[in-house]
PDB file of C-alpha atoms in Angstrom:
ATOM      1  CA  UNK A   1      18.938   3.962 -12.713  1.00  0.00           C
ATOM      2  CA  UNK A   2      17.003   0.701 -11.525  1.00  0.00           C
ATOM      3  CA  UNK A   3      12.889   1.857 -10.644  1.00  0.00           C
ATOM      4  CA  UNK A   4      11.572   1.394  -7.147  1.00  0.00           C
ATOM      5  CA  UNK A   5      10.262  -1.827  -7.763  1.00  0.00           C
ATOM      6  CA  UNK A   6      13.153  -3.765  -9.260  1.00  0.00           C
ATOM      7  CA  UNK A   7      15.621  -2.036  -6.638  1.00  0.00           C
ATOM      8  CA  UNK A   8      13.194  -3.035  -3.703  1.00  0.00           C
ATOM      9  CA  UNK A   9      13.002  -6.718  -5.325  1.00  0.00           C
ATOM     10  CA  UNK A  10      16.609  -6.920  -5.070  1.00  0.00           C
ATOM     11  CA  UNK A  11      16.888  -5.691  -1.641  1.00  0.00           C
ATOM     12  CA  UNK A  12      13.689  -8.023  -0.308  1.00  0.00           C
ATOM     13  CA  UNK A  13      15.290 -11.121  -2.497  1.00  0.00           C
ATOM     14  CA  UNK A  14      18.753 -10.606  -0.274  1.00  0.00           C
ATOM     15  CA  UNK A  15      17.046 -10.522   2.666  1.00  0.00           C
ATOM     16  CA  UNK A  16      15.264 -13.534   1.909  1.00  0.00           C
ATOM     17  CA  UNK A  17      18.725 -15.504   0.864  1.00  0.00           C
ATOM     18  CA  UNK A  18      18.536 -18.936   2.304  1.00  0.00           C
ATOM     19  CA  UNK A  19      14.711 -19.504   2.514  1.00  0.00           C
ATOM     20  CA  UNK A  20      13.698 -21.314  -0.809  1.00  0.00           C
ATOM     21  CA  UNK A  21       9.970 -22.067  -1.030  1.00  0.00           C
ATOM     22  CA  UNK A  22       8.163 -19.271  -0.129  1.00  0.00           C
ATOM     23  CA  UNK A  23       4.747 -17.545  -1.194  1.00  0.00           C
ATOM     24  CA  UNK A  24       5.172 -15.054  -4.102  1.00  0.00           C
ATOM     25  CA  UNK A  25       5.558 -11.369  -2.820  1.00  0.00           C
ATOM     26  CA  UNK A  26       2.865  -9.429  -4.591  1.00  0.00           C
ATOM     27  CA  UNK A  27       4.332  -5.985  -5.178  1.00  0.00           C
ATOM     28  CA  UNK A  28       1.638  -2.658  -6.201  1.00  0.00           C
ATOM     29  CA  UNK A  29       3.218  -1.998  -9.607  1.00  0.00           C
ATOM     30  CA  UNK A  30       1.116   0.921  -9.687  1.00  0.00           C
ATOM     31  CA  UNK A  31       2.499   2.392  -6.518  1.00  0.00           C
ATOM     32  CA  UNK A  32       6.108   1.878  -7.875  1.00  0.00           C
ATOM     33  CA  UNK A  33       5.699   3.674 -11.005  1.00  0.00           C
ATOM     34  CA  UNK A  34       3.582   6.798  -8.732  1.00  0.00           C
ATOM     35  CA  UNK A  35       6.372   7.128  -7.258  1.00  0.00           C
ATOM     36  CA  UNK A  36       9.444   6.391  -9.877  1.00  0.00           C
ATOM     37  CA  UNK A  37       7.747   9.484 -11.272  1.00  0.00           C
ATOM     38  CA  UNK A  38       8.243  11.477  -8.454  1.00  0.00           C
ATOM     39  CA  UNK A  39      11.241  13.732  -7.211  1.00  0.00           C
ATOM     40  CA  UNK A  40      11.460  12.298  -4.135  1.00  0.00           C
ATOM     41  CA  UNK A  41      14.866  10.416  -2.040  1.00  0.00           C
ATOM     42  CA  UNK A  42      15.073   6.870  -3.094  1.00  0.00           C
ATOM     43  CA  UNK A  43      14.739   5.554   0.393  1.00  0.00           C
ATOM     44  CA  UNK A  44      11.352   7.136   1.153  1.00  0.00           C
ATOM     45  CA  UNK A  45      10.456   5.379  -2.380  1.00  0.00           C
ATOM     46  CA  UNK A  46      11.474   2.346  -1.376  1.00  0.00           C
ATOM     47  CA  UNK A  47       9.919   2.768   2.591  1.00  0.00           C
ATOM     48  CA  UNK A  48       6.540   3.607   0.879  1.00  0.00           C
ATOM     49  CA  UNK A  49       6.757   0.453  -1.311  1.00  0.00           C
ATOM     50  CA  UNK A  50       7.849  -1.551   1.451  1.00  0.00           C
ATOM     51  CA  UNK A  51       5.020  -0.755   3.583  1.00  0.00           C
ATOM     52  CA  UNK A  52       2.415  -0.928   1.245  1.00  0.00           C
ATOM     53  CA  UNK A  53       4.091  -4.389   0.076  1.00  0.00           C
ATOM     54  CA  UNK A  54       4.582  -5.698   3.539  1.00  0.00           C
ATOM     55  CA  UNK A  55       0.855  -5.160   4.514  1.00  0.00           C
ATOM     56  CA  UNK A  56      -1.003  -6.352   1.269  1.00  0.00           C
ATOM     57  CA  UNK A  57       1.479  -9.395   1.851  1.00  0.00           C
ATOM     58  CA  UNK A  58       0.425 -10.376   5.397  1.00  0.00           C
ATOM     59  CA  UNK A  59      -3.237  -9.934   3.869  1.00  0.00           C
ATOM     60  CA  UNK A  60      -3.042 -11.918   1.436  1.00  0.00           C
ATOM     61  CA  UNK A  61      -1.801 -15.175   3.697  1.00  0.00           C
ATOM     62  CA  UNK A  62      -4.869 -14.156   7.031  1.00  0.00           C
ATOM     63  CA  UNK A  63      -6.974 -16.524   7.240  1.00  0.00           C
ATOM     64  CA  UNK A  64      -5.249 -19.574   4.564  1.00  0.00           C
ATOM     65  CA  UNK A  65      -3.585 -22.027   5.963  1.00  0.00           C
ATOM     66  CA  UNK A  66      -0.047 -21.181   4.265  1.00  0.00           C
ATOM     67  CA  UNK A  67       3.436 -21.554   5.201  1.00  0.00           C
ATOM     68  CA  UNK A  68       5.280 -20.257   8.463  1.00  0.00           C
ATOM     69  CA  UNK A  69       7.794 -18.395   6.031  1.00  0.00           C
ATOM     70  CA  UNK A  70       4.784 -16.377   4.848  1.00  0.00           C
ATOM     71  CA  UNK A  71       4.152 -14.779   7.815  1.00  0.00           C
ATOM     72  CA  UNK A  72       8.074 -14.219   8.649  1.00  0.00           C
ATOM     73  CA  UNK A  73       8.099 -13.009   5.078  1.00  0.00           C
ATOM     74  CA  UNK A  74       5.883 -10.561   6.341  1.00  0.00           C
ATOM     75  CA  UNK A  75       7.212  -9.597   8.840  1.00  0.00           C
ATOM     76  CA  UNK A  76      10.816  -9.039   7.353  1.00  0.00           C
ATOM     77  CA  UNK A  77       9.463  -6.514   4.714  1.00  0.00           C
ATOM     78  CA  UNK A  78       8.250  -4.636   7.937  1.00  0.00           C
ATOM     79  CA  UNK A  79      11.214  -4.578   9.615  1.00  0.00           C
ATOM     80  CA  UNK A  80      13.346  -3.559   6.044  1.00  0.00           C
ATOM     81  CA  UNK A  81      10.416  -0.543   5.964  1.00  0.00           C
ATOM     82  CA  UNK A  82      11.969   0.686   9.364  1.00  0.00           C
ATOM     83  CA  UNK A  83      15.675   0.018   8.411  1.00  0.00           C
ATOM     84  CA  UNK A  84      14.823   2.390   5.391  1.00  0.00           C
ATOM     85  CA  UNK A  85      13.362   4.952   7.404  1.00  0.00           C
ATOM     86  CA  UNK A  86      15.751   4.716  10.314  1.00  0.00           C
ATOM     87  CA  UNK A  87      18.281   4.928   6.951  1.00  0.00           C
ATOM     88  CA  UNK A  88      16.201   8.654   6.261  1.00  0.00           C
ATOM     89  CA  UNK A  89      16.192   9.593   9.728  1.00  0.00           C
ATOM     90  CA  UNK A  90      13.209  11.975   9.952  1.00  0.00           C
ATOM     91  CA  UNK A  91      11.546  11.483  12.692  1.00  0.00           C
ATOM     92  CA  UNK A  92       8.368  13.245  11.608  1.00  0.00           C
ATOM     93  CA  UNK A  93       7.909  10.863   8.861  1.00  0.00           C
ATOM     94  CA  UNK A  94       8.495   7.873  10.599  1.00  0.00           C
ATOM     95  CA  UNK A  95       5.431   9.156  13.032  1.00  0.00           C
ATOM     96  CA  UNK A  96       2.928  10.245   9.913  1.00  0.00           C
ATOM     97  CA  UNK A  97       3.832   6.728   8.461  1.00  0.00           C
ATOM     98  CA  UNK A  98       3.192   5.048  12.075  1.00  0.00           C
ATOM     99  CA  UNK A  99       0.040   6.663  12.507  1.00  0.00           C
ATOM    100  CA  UNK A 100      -1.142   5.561   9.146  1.00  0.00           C
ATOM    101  CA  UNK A 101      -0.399   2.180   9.971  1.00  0.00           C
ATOM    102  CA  UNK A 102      -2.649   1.877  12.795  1.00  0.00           C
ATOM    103  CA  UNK A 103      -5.269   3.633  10.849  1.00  0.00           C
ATOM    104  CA  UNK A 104      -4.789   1.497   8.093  1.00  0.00           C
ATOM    105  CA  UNK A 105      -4.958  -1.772  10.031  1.00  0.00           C
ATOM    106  CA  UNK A 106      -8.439  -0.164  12.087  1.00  0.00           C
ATOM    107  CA  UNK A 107     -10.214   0.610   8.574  1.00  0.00           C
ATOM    108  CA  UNK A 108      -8.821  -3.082   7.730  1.00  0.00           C
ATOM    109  CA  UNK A 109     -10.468  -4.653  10.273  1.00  0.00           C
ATOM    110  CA  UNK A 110     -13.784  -2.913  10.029  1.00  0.00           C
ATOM    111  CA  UNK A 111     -13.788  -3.872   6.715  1.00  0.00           C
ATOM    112  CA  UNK A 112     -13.424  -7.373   8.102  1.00  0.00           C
ATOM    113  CA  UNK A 113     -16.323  -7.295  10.217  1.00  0.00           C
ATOM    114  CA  UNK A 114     -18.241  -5.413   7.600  1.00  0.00           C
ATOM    115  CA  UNK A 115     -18.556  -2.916  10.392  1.00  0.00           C
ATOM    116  CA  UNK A 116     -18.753   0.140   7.759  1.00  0.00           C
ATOM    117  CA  UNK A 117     -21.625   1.657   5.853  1.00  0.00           C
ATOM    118  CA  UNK A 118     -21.322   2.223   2.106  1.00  0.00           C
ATOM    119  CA  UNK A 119     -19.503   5.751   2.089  1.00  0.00           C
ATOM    120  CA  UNK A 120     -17.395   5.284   5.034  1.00  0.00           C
ATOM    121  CA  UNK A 121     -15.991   2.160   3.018  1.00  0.00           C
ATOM    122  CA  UNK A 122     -15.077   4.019  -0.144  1.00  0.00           C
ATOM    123  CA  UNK A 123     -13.471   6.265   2.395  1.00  0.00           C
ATOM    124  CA  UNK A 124     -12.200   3.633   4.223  1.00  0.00           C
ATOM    125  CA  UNK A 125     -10.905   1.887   0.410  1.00  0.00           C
ATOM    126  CA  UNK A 126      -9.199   5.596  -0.460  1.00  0.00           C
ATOM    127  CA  UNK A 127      -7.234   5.774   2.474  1.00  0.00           C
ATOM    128  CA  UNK A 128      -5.901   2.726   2.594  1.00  0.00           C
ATOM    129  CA  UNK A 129      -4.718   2.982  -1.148  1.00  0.00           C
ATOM    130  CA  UNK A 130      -3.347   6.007  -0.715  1.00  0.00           C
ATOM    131  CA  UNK A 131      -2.154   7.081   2.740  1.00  0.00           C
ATOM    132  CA  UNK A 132       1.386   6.101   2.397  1.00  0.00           C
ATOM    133  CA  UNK A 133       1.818   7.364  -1.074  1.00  0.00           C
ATOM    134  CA  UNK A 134       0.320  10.858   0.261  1.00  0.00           C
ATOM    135  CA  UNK A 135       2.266  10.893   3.368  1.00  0.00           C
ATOM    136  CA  UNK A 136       5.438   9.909   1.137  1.00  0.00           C
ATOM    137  CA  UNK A 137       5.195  12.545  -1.636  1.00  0.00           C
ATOM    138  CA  UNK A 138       3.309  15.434   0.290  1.00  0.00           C
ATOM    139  CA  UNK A 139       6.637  15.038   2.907  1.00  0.00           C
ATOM    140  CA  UNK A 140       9.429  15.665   0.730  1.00  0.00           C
ATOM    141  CA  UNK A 141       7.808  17.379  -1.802  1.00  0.00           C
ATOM    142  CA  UNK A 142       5.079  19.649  -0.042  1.00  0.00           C
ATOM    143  CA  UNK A 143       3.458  20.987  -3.245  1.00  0.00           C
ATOM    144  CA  UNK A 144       3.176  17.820  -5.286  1.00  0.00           C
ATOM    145  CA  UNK A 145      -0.296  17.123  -7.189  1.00  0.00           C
ATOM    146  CA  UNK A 146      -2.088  14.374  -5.495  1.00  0.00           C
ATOM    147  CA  UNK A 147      -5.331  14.313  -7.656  1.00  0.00           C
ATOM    148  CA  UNK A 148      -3.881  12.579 -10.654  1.00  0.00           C
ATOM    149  CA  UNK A 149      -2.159   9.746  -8.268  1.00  0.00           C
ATOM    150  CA  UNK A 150      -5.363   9.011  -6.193  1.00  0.00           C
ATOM    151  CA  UNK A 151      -7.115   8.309  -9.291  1.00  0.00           C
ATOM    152  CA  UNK A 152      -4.631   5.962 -10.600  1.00  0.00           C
ATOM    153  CA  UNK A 153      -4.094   3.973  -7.468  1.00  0.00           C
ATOM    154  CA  UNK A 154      -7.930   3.573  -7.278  1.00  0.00           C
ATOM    155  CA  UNK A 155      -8.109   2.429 -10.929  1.00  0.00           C
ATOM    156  CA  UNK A 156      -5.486  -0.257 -10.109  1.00  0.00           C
ATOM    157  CA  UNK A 157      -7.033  -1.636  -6.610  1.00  0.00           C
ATOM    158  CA  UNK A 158     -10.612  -1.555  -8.825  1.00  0.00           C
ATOM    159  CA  UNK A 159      -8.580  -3.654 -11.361  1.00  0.00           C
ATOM    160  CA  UNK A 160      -6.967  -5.970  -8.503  1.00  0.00           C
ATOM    161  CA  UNK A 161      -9.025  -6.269  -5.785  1.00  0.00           C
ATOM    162  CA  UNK A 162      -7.263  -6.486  -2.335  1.00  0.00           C
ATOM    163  CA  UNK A 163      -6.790  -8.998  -0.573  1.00  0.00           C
ATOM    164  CA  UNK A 164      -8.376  -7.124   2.416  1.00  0.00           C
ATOM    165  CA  UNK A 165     -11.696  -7.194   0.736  1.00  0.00           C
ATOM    166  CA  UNK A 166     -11.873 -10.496   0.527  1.00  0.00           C
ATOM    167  CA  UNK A 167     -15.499 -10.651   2.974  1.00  0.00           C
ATOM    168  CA  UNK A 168     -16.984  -8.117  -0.075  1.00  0.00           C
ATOM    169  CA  UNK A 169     -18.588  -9.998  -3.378  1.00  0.00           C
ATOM    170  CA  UNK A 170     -17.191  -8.985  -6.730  1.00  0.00           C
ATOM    171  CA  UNK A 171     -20.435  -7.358  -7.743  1.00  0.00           C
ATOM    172  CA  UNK A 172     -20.037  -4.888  -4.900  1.00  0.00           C
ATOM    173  CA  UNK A 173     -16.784  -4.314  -5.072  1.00  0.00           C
ATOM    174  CA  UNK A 174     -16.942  -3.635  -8.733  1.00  0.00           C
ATOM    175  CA  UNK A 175     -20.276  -1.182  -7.710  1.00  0.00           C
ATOM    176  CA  UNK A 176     -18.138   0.651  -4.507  1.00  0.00           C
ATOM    177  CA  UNK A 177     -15.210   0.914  -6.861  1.00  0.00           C
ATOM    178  CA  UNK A 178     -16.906   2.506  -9.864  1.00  0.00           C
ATOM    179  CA  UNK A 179     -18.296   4.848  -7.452  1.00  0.00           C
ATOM    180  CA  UNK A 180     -15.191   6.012  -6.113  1.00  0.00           C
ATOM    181  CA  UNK A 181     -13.858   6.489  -9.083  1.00  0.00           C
ATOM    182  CA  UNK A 182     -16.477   8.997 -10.577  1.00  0.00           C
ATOM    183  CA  UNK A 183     -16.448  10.629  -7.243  1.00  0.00           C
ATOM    184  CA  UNK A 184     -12.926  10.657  -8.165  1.00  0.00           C
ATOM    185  CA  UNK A 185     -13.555  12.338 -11.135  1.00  0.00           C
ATOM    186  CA  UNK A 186     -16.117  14.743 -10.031  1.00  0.00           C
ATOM    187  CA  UNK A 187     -14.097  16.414  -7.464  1.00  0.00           C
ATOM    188  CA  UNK A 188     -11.251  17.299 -10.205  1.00  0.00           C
ATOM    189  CA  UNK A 189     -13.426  18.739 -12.483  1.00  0.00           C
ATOM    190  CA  UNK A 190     -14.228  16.079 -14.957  1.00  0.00           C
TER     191      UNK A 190
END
């Protein structure tokens, strides 16, 4: 069985048959292995990815002056996250994962403006990196352990700073992320 990542690759490189110079798609390898591990339907694996991929893509190009394609690239991993969840037809995930968007793209853009004190951006940080995973896994599998995915998402967006904090110096983020990260750790117990 191909993992989330290489199967949403193949689906995204399809899609993007006939356009030939393009930005590289950054995908969260982190988030696809979460949730290869999980026992979850392959299209809300591959929604979640999309999403997540879709956004930290049209980060990554705001504000550089790159190609056109970048932005439609964009765009078209959007619109293949709502042919997969028009492909699940739930209706009540497709809302949880709309709402998150918006709240994702507020928190973004207070992080923009620096608009956020120092604990409402860690909590800003932790939803972000793992709304759509949560939403994902706690939907079609209710009783799943979160605690152990939180951490590791954190870990990776400490080790690969988003694109999203780009107005935030690496000392800080490396102090905000470090923080989050034993608060992490505190609030399972170790």
């Amino acid at each position: 069985m191909d993992s989330t990542l290489s199967t949403l690759k193949n689906q995204i490189q399809q899609k993007l048959n006939g356009i030939h110079s393009h930005e590289p798609i950054h995908y969260n390898q982190q988030l696809a292995h979460v949730l290869d591990e999980q026992n979850i339907p392959i299209q809300a694996k591959l929604a979640c990815l999309a999403i997540d991929t879709s956004m930290s893509h049209l980060d990554s190009i705001s504000g550089n002056n790159l190609s056109k394609n970048a932005i439609l690239i964009g765009d078209l991993i959007s619109a293949h996250f709502y042919t997969l969840t028009a492909e699940i037809n739930d209706s009540a995930y497709l809302e949880a994962m709309s709402s998150a968007i918006i709240k994702v793209n507020e928190f973004k853009t207070s992080l923009h403006y620096k608009q956020l004190d120092r604990e409402k951006i860690k909590d800003a940080i932790l939803y972000i990196e793992t709304i759509f995973p949560t939403i994902t896994i706690q939907h079609f599998k209710p009783q799943s352990d979160l605690s152990g995915i939180t951490e590791s998402l954190t870990v990776y967006a400490a080790e690969n700073h988003p694109a999203y904090l780009k107005e935030y110096s690496e000392t800080e983020l490396n102090q905000i992320f470090e923080e989050m990260n034993s608060n992490i750790k505190q609030s399972r117990g170790n």
